[in-house]
């Protein structure tokens, strides 16, 4: 046995003795198989109901229930003490109103990679889970976001489904929602204001069928992913007032110069902007704080230094570190010599 494996084994025996409960349930998931060997004989916790046969409830971490990858086609019964529920990688087809009646303490509900359809999720199933923070429903067969989701959610993942539309009522009042994954669906319409999502920092709506961007974006937004849609134009002041915004990815859309109002991307604070695989003929103006700019595979014909530095002198220079321009109609000769001063921070420029 290698020394490394010995240490891992030793840790997996000692750690549960030192900690009253593991700090991260996912870390626990990783170690649990070995722990069961040593703790399997301890008395099971039956507070709030017994663990169903088809699942595991580790005696030393009795608020977690593991039912992932068991070939389940229906929801198991859930003891009320359970906070962390793992049901991913099954073939569960429905969430009837009764499914979560006893699960009043749920904090995490992981149901990704199942066979859930929107018709088979009852209206009141989430009525009693008012402390639910993390809901994973990605890789199912949903055609809409389930109705009446708990307003306590912080992390909602419904990516890789067949959702066509997002309506304001579905997300309204989710004041604590921080992460929203909607990518790889069939959303055509998102002209709903997302401004009410006061805490949202990550919005991923890439891989949909959007022709327009959402009407108003949440003020705390930090990462905004929109790539692989069919967007050809952006409204004036689209990214204005988003003081926390650092990452914007809009690759693989239909953006043209005409569709981008002046100064759209001249937003202080932006770190990364990906506009590759669009139809731009000019380099749009960007803020001098930008560090990574991806413009490859457009139709850019001229290198406008003014896009990076309105004034070029020793104190005015761009923070740009990466600039990708390959797959355009430019050559090295098109880069003016003053660029050396303006782009002095760059370590990678690809033409
Ligand atoms: C809920 O708890 C009650 C009482 O313990 C039990 O009879 C019922 O079967 C449980 N229902 C579910 C869906 O777990
Ligand atoms: C879910 O979608 C997959 C792939 O399209 C399909 O094979 C499966 O039958 C669907 N399941 C249900 C319950 O509709
Ligand atoms: C949001 O989080 C705060 C702080 O953790 C909590 O007090 C509040 O009840 C939560 N809001 C909702 C709607 O659950
Ligand atoms: C970007 O905006 C600043 C003020 O916010 C302005 O001074 C600067 O000229 C703008 N840059 C370009 C290239 O238009
Ligand atoms: C940029 O250039 C202007 C005009 O020459 C000057 O007033 C300003 O202080 C310079 N530096 C910065 C960081 O803007």
Short mmCIF file of C-alpha atoms and ligand atoms in Angstrom, two decimals:
data_model
loop_
_atom_site.label_atom_id
_atom_site.label_comp_id
_atom_site.label_asym_id
_atom_site.label_seq_id
_atom_site.Cartn_x
_atom_site.Cartn_y
_atom_site.Cartn_z
CA UNK A 1 0.00 0.00 0.00
CA UNK A 2 1.43 3.40 -0.90
CA UNK A 3 2.11 5.95 1.84
CA UNK A 4 -0.34 8.35 0.25
CA UNK A 5 -3.19 5.87 0.35
CA UNK A 6 -2.31 5.07 3.95
CA UNK A 7 -2.61 8.73 4.90
CA UNK A 8 -5.96 9.01 3.12
CA UNK A 9 -7.23 5.95 4.96
CA UNK A 10 -5.94 7.20 8.29
CA UNK A 11 -7.59 10.59 7.72
CA UNK A 12 -10.88 9.02 6.80
CA UNK A 13 -10.85 7.18 10.11
CA UNK A 14 -9.65 10.06 12.27
CA UNK A 15 -11.52 12.98 10.74
CA UNK A 16 -15.04 11.98 11.85
CA UNK A 17 -13.73 11.55 15.37
CA UNK A 18 -12.39 15.12 15.44
CA UNK A 19 -15.41 16.78 13.84
CA UNK A 20 -18.88 16.62 15.27
CA UNK A 21 -20.06 16.93 11.68
CA UNK A 22 -18.19 17.58 8.46
CA UNK A 23 -18.07 21.20 7.33
CA UNK A 24 -19.02 20.41 3.76
CA UNK A 25 -21.55 17.72 2.88
CA UNK A 26 -19.98 17.25 -0.57
CA UNK A 27 -16.65 16.46 1.05
CA UNK A 28 -18.53 14.00 3.19
CA UNK A 29 -20.04 12.41 0.12
CA UNK A 30 -16.53 11.82 -1.10
CA UNK A 31 -15.39 10.02 2.06
CA UNK A 32 -18.57 8.34 3.17
CA UNK A 33 -18.04 4.90 1.67
CA UNK A 34 -15.02 4.27 3.84
CA UNK A 35 -16.63 5.76 6.90
CA UNK A 36 -19.59 3.44 6.62
CA UNK A 37 -17.21 0.56 7.09
CA UNK A 38 -16.25 1.87 10.51
CA UNK A 39 -19.49 3.42 11.66
CA UNK A 40 -22.01 1.16 10.02
CA UNK A 41 -22.62 -0.66 13.28
CA UNK A 42 -23.53 2.44 15.31
CA UNK A 43 -27.17 2.99 16.13
CA UNK A 44 -29.14 4.61 13.35
CA UNK A 45 -30.75 7.97 14.01
CA UNK A 46 -34.51 7.61 13.56
CA UNK A 47 -35.58 11.11 14.61
CA UNK A 48 -38.30 12.26 12.24
CA UNK A 49 -38.62 8.85 10.59
CA UNK A 50 -36.40 5.96 9.58
CA UNK A 51 -34.08 5.96 6.62
CA UNK A 52 -35.75 4.23 3.64
CA UNK A 53 -34.07 0.97 2.59
CA UNK A 54 -33.12 2.28 -0.83
CA UNK A 55 -31.05 5.14 0.68
CA UNK A 56 -28.12 5.60 3.08
CA UNK A 57 -28.25 7.90 6.10
CA UNK A 58 -24.78 7.73 7.70
CA UNK A 59 -25.23 7.44 11.50
CA UNK A 60 -22.41 9.92 12.06
CA UNK A 61 -24.03 12.50 9.72
CA UNK A 62 -27.72 11.84 10.24
CA UNK A 63 -28.99 14.99 8.54
CA UNK A 64 -27.85 13.76 5.11
CA UNK A 65 -29.57 11.15 3.00
CA UNK A 66 -27.88 9.58 0.00
CA UNK A 67 -30.14 8.07 -2.66
CA UNK A 68 -28.11 8.98 -5.73
CA UNK A 69 -27.58 6.49 -8.57
CA UNK A 70 -29.97 3.81 -7.22
CA UNK A 71 -32.25 3.47 -10.24
CA UNK A 72 -35.14 5.13 -8.37
CA UNK A 73 -38.21 6.00 -10.44
CA UNK A 74 -40.14 7.68 -7.59
CA UNK A 75 -39.31 9.85 -4.58
CA UNK A 76 -38.42 7.93 -1.39
CA UNK A 77 -39.97 8.89 1.96
CA UNK A 78 -37.88 11.54 3.68
CA UNK A 79 -37.34 11.71 7.47
CA UNK A 80 -37.98 15.23 8.73
CA UNK A 81 -34.44 15.63 10.20
CA UNK A 82 -32.86 15.52 6.71
CA UNK A 83 -31.19 18.72 5.50
CA UNK A 84 -29.07 17.43 2.64
CA UNK A 85 -30.79 15.16 0.15
CA UNK A 86 -28.95 13.55 -2.74
CA UNK A 87 -31.23 12.11 -5.44
CA UNK A 88 -29.22 12.76 -8.59
CA UNK A 89 -28.63 10.17 -11.32
CA UNK A 90 -31.89 8.29 -10.99
CA UNK A 91 -34.96 7.97 -13.20
CA UNK A 92 -37.45 9.87 -11.02
CA UNK A 93 -40.35 11.05 -13.18
CA UNK A 94 -42.57 13.02 -10.81
CA UNK A 95 -42.76 15.23 -7.72
CA UNK A 96 -46.28 14.81 -6.35
CA UNK A 97 -47.60 17.24 -3.70
CA UNK A 98 -46.90 14.65 -0.98
CA UNK A 99 -43.24 14.11 -1.92
CA UNK A 100 -41.75 16.72 0.44
CA UNK A 101 -44.49 17.05 3.11
CA UNK A 102 -42.20 15.72 5.84
CA UNK A 103 -39.03 17.31 4.49
CA UNK A 104 -39.52 20.59 6.30
CA UNK A 105 -35.83 20.99 7.17
CA UNK A 106 -34.39 20.57 3.68
CA UNK A 107 -31.53 22.90 2.78
CA UNK A 108 -30.17 21.05 -0.25
CA UNK A 109 -32.24 19.06 -2.74
CA UNK A 110 -30.18 17.58 -5.54
CA UNK A 111 -32.34 16.10 -8.30
CA UNK A 112 -30.16 16.58 -11.36
CA UNK A 113 -30.01 13.86 -14.03
CA UNK A 114 -33.52 12.48 -13.57
CA UNK A 115 -36.59 12.25 -15.83
CA UNK A 116 -38.73 15.00 -14.35
CA UNK A 117 -41.21 16.68 -16.66
CA UNK A 118 -42.97 19.95 -15.81
CA UNK A 119 -46.42 18.33 -15.97
CA UNK A 120 -45.37 15.86 -13.28
CA UNK A 121 -44.29 18.50 -10.73
CA UNK A 122 -47.30 19.37 -8.60
CA UNK A 123 -48.10 22.99 -7.70
CA UNK A 124 -47.75 22.59 -3.94
CA UNK A 125 -44.80 20.24 -3.66
CA UNK A 126 -42.46 22.97 -2.30
CA UNK A 127 -45.01 24.43 0.09
CA UNK A 128 -43.26 23.23 3.26
CA UNK A 129 -39.61 23.53 2.25
CA UNK A 130 -39.26 27.16 3.21
CA UNK A 131 -35.59 26.87 4.17
CA UNK A 132 -34.44 25.30 0.90
CA UNK A 133 -31.30 27.04 -0.36
CA UNK A 134 -29.93 24.82 -3.11
CA UNK A 135 -32.11 23.16 -5.75
CA UNK A 136 -30.47 21.24 -8.59
CA UNK A 137 -32.82 20.25 -11.41
CA UNK A 138 -30.39 20.32 -14.33
CA UNK A 139 -30.53 17.53 -16.94
CA UNK A 140 -34.23 16.72 -16.59
CA UNK A 141 -37.11 17.14 -19.05
CA UNK A 142 -38.56 20.41 -17.75
CA UNK A 143 -40.34 22.80 -20.11
CA UNK A 144 -40.69 25.55 -17.49
CA UNK A 145 -39.25 26.57 -14.13
CA UNK A 146 -41.38 24.78 -11.50
CA UNK A 147 -44.06 27.01 -9.95
CA UNK A 148 -44.06 28.18 -6.31
CA UNK A 149 -40.39 27.57 -5.60
CA UNK A 150 -39.28 28.58 -2.09
CA UNK A 151 -38.19 32.22 -1.91
CA UNK A 152 -35.30 31.11 0.30
CA UNK A 153 -33.34 29.68 -2.67
CA UNK A 154 -29.74 30.82 -3.11
CA UNK A 155 -28.61 28.50 -5.89
CA UNK A 156 -31.06 27.33 -8.58
CA UNK A 157 -29.87 25.16 -11.45
CA UNK A 158 -32.31 24.28 -14.22
CA UNK A 159 -29.81 24.15 -17.07
CA UNK A 160 -29.96 21.40 -19.73
CA UNK A 161 -33.73 21.09 -19.84
CA UNK A 162 -36.24 22.18 -22.47
CA UNK A 163 -37.43 25.42 -20.89
CA UNK A 164 -38.86 27.82 -23.48
CA UNK A 165 -39.89 30.81 -21.43
CA UNK A 166 -39.08 32.44 -18.09
CA UNK A 167 -41.88 34.46 -16.56
CA UNK A 168 -41.46 37.13 -13.83
CA UNK A 169 -43.69 35.26 -11.35
CA UNK A 170 -41.39 32.26 -11.29
CA UNK A 171 -38.49 34.22 -9.83
CA UNK A 172 -40.16 37.21 -8.22
CA UNK A 173 -39.19 37.78 -4.59
CA UNK A 174 -36.16 35.49 -4.59
CA UNK A 175 -34.17 38.07 -2.69
CA UNK A 176 -31.39 35.68 -1.73
CA UNK A 177 -30.89 34.02 -5.11
CA UNK A 178 -27.18 34.31 -5.90
CA UNK A 179 -26.65 31.74 -8.66
CA UNK A 180 -29.02 31.03 -11.56
CA UNK A 181 -28.11 28.47 -14.21
CA UNK A 182 -30.49 28.51 -17.19
CA UNK A 183 -28.03 27.54 -19.92
CA UNK A 184 -28.75 24.96 -22.61
CA UNK A 185 -32.50 25.25 -22.72
CA UNK A 186 -34.75 26.53 -25.52
CA UNK A 187 -35.53 29.96 -24.09
CA UNK A 188 -36.73 32.41 -26.73
CA UNK A 189 -38.18 35.01 -24.45
CA UNK A 190 -36.53 36.55 -21.45
CA UNK A 191 -37.84 40.07 -21.70
CA UNK A 192 -38.63 39.91 -18.04
CA UNK A 193 -36.96 42.26 -15.60
CA UNK A 194 -34.38 40.46 -13.51
CA UNK A 195 -33.72 43.58 -11.44
CA UNK A 196 -35.81 42.16 -8.61
CA UNK A 197 -33.17 39.47 -8.05
CA UNK A 198 -31.28 41.69 -5.62
CA UNK A 199 -28.56 39.18 -4.71
CA UNK A 200 -27.92 37.55 -8.07
CA UNK A 201 -24.21 37.49 -8.91
CA UNK A 202 -24.07 34.76 -11.57
CA UNK A 203 -26.50 34.51 -14.48
CA UNK A 204 -25.87 31.92 -17.17
CA UNK A 205 -28.32 32.02 -20.07
CA UNK A 206 -25.93 30.75 -22.72
CA UNK A 207 -27.01 28.11 -25.24
CA UNK A 208 -30.59 29.29 -25.65
CA UNK A 209 -32.57 30.88 -28.50
CA UNK A 210 -32.57 34.47 -27.33
CA UNK A 211 -32.69 37.25 -29.89
CA UNK A 212 -32.77 39.96 -27.22
CA UNK A 213 -31.07 40.44 -23.86
CA UNK A 214 -33.15 40.58 -20.64
CA UNK A 215 -34.75 43.97 -20.04
CA UNK A 216 -33.01 44.93 -16.84
CA UNK A 217 -30.13 43.15 -15.16
CA UNK A 218 -29.66 42.58 -11.42
CA UNK A 219 -27.50 45.23 -9.73
CA UNK A 220 -25.12 42.82 -8.00
CA UNK A 221 -24.31 40.88 -11.17
CA UNK A 222 -20.68 39.76 -11.30
CA UNK A 223 -20.68 37.10 -14.06
CA UNK A 224 -22.98 37.28 -17.07
CA UNK A 225 -22.89 34.48 -19.64
CA UNK A 226 -24.92 34.80 -22.84
CA UNK A 227 -22.87 32.96 -25.43
CA UNK A 228 -24.43 30.84 -28.20
CA UNK A 229 -27.69 32.72 -28.64
CA UNK A 230 -28.96 34.74 -31.62
CA UNK A 231 -28.51 38.26 -30.29
CA UNK A 232 -27.75 40.88 -32.94
CA UNK A 233 -28.10 44.10 -30.99
CA UNK A 234 -27.86 45.49 -27.48
CA UNK A 235 -29.93 48.26 -25.88
CA UNK A 236 -28.31 51.60 -24.91
CA UNK A 237 -26.74 51.47 -21.45
CA UNK A 238 -27.16 47.72 -21.32
CA UNK A 239 -24.36 47.23 -18.75
CA UNK A 240 -24.71 50.64 -17.09
CA UNK A 241 -24.97 50.79 -13.32
CA UNK A 242 -23.62 47.28 -12.77
CA UNK A 243 -20.77 48.21 -10.45
CA UNK A 244 -19.84 44.60 -9.60
CA UNK A 245 -19.79 43.28 -13.15
CA UNK A 246 -16.45 41.65 -14.07
CA UNK A 247 -17.11 38.89 -16.64
CA UNK A 248 -19.24 39.21 -19.77
CA UNK A 249 -19.31 36.41 -22.31
CA UNK A 250 -21.24 36.92 -25.54
CA UNK A 251 -19.34 34.70 -27.99
CA UNK A 252 -21.24 32.93 -30.78
CA UNK A 253 -24.00 35.48 -31.30
CA UNK A 254 -24.91 37.68 -34.29
CA UNK A 255 -23.57 41.00 -33.02
CA UNK A 256 -22.75 43.69 -35.59
CA UNK A 257 -21.16 47.15 -35.09
CA UNK A 258 -24.51 48.77 -35.74
CA UNK A 259 -26.12 46.72 -32.99
CA UNK A 260 -23.71 47.94 -30.32
CA UNK A 261 -24.34 51.49 -29.03
CA UNK A 262 -21.16 53.56 -28.39
CA UNK A 263 -19.49 52.90 -25.02
CA UNK A 264 -21.57 49.80 -24.26
CA UNK A 265 -18.45 48.00 -23.04
CA UNK A 266 -16.64 51.04 -21.66
CA UNK A 267 -17.72 49.92 -18.19
CA UNK A 268 -15.37 50.43 -15.26
CA UNK A 269 -14.66 47.23 -13.39
CA UNK A 270 -14.99 44.85 -16.33
CA UNK A 271 -12.16 42.30 -16.31
CA UNK A 272 -13.09 39.92 -19.14
CA UNK A 273 -15.12 40.49 -22.29
CA UNK A 274 -15.67 37.71 -24.82
CA UNK A 275 -17.15 38.86 -28.15
CA UNK A 276 -15.55 36.17 -30.29
CA UNK A 277 -17.50 34.51 -33.14
CA UNK A 278 -19.73 37.48 -33.93
CA UNK A 279 -19.95 39.80 -36.94
CA UNK A 280 -18.02 42.82 -35.74
CA UNK A 281 -16.03 44.90 -38.25
CA UNK A 282 -14.54 47.27 -35.69
CA UNK A 283 -13.07 46.90 -32.24
CA UNK A 284 -15.62 48.36 -29.81
CA UNK A 285 -14.47 50.85 -27.15
CA UNK A 286 -13.66 49.17 -23.89
CA UNK A 287 -12.79 50.46 -20.47
CA UNK A 288 -9.12 50.94 -19.62
CA UNK A 289 -9.61 48.52 -16.71
CA UNK A 290 -10.36 45.56 -19.02
CA UNK A 291 -7.78 42.74 -18.79
CA UNK A 292 -8.92 40.08 -21.25
CA UNK A 293 -10.60 40.80 -24.58
CA UNK A 294 -11.61 38.03 -26.97
CA UNK A 295 -12.49 39.17 -30.50
CA UNK A 296 -11.33 36.23 -32.58
CA UNK A 297 -13.44 35.05 -35.54
CA UNK A 298 -15.16 38.33 -36.36
CA UNK A 299 -14.72 40.49 -39.51
CA UNK A 300 -12.50 43.19 -38.02
CA UNK A 301 -10.65 45.17 -40.67
CA UNK A 302 -8.87 47.88 -38.68
CA UNK A 303 -6.96 48.16 -35.46
CA UNK A 304 -8.37 51.21 -33.65
CA UNK A 305 -6.09 52.06 -30.79
CA UNK A 306 -8.69 54.55 -29.54
CA UNK A 307 -10.86 51.61 -28.55
CA UNK A 308 -8.44 50.87 -25.73
CA UNK A 309 -6.91 54.28 -24.97
CA UNK A 310 -8.78 57.51 -25.71
CA UNK A 311 -5.60 59.41 -24.77
CA UNK A 312 -2.20 57.81 -25.25
CA UNK A 313 0.52 59.06 -22.93
CA UNK A 314 2.69 57.71 -20.14
CA UNK A 315 -0.09 57.86 -17.53
CA UNK A 316 -2.97 56.72 -19.77
CA UNK A 317 -2.65 53.09 -20.77
CA UNK A 318 -4.82 50.05 -20.98
CA UNK A 319 -4.68 47.21 -18.43
CA UNK A 320 -5.26 44.73 -21.25
CA UNK A 321 -3.28 41.53 -20.76
CA UNK A 322 -4.89 39.24 -23.34
CA UNK A 323 -6.09 40.39 -26.75
CA UNK A 324 -7.21 37.82 -29.28
CA UNK A 325 -7.86 38.94 -32.82
CA UNK A 326 -7.06 35.91 -34.94
CA UNK A 327 -9.60 34.92 -37.57
CA UNK A 328 -10.26 38.54 -38.57
CA UNK A 329 -9.14 40.58 -41.57
CA UNK A 330 -6.08 42.06 -39.86
CA UNK A 331 -2.34 41.58 -40.08
CA UNK A 332 0.57 42.67 -37.91
CA UNK A 333 1.12 45.72 -40.16
CA UNK A 334 -2.26 47.09 -39.12
CA UNK A 335 -1.07 47.65 -35.56
CA UNK A 336 0.10 51.26 -35.09
CA UNK A 337 3.41 51.84 -33.33
CA UNK A 338 1.85 53.87 -30.45
CA UNK A 339 0.20 50.62 -29.41
CA UNK A 340 3.36 49.74 -27.53
CA UNK A 341 2.64 52.56 -25.09
CA UNK A 342 -1.11 52.01 -24.77
CA UNK A 343 -0.94 48.21 -24.60
CA UNK A 344 2.17 47.98 -22.48
CA UNK A 345 0.57 45.55 -20.00
CA UNK A 346 -0.33 43.00 -22.66
CA UNK A 347 1.47 39.68 -22.51
CA UNK A 348 -0.49 38.00 -25.26
CA UNK A 349 -1.75 39.57 -28.46
CA UNK A 350 -2.83 37.15 -31.16
CA UNK A 351 -3.57 38.45 -34.64
C1 LIG B 1 -44.67 11.58 6.45
O1 LIG B 1 -44.63 11.24 7.81
C2 LIG B 1 -45.76 10.49 8.23
C3 LIG B 1 -45.67 10.29 9.72
O2 LIG B 1 -44.38 9.87 10.11
C4 LIG B 1 -45.80 9.15 7.46
O3 LIG B 1 -46.92 8.41 7.81
C5 LIG B 1 -45.84 9.45 5.96
O4 LIG B 1 -45.74 8.23 5.23
C6 LIG B 1 -44.70 10.36 5.57
N1 LIG B 1 -44.87 10.72 4.16
C7 LIG B 1 -43.85 10.79 3.30
C8 LIG B 1 -44.20 11.11 1.87
O5 LIG B 1 -42.69 10.60 3.61
C1 LIG B 2 -36.78 12.80 -21.25
O1 LIG B 2 -36.07 13.13 -22.41
C2 LIG B 2 -35.28 12.06 -22.93
C3 LIG B 2 -34.44 12.60 -24.06
O2 LIG B 2 -35.16 13.43 -24.90
C4 LIG B 2 -36.21 10.92 -23.34
O3 LIG B 2 -35.45 9.84 -23.79
C5 LIG B 2 -37.04 10.50 -22.14
O4 LIG B 2 -37.99 9.52 -22.52
C6 LIG B 2 -37.76 11.69 -21.53
N1 LIG B 2 -38.44 11.26 -20.31
C7 LIG B 2 -39.69 11.60 -19.99
C8 LIG B 2 -40.19 11.07 -18.69
O5 LIG B 2 -40.36 12.31 -20.71
C1 LIG B 3 -32.51 35.51 3.05
O1 LIG B 3 -31.40 35.33 3.91
C2 LIG B 3 -31.53 36.00 5.14
C3 LIG B 3 -30.19 35.90 5.87
O2 LIG B 3 -29.73 34.60 5.89
C4 LIG B 3 -32.70 35.42 5.92
O3 LIG B 3 -32.84 36.06 7.15
C5 LIG B 3 -33.96 35.59 5.08
O4 LIG B 3 -35.04 34.98 5.73
C6 LIG B 3 -33.77 34.98 3.71
N1 LIG B 3 -34.92 35.31 2.86
C7 LIG B 3 -35.81 34.41 2.49
C8 LIG B 3 -36.87 34.90 1.55
O5 LIG B 3 -35.77 33.25 2.86
C1 LIG B 4 -14.78 55.59 -21.60
O1 LIG B 4 -15.49 56.29 -20.59
C2 LIG B 4 -14.73 57.30 -19.97
C3 LIG B 4 -15.58 57.93 -18.89
O2 LIG B 4 -16.42 57.02 -18.30
C4 LIG B 4 -14.29 58.34 -20.99
O3 LIG B 4 -13.46 59.32 -20.37
C5 LIG B 4 -13.51 57.67 -22.10
O4 LIG B 4 -13.21 58.59 -23.12
C6 LIG B 4 -14.31 56.52 -22.69
N1 LIG B 4 -13.48 55.79 -23.63
C7 LIG B 4 -13.73 55.73 -24.92
C8 LIG B 4 -12.74 54.94 -25.73
O5 LIG B 4 -14.70 56.26 -25.43
C1 LIG B 5 -4.58 60.91 -18.82
O1 LIG B 5 -4.40 62.02 -19.67
C2 LIG B 5 -5.03 63.22 -19.24
C3 LIG B 5 -4.75 64.31 -20.30
O2 LIG B 5 -3.42 64.27 -20.74
C4 LIG B 5 -4.54 63.62 -17.85
O3 LIG B 5 -5.25 64.74 -17.39
C5 LIG B 5 -4.75 62.45 -16.90
O4 LIG B 5 -4.26 62.75 -15.61
C6 LIG B 5 -4.05 61.22 -17.44
N1 LIG B 5 -4.08 60.07 -16.54
C7 LIG B 5 -5.11 59.32 -16.20
C8 LIG B 5 -4.80 58.16 -15.31
O5 LIG B 5 -6.23 59.54 -16.59
#
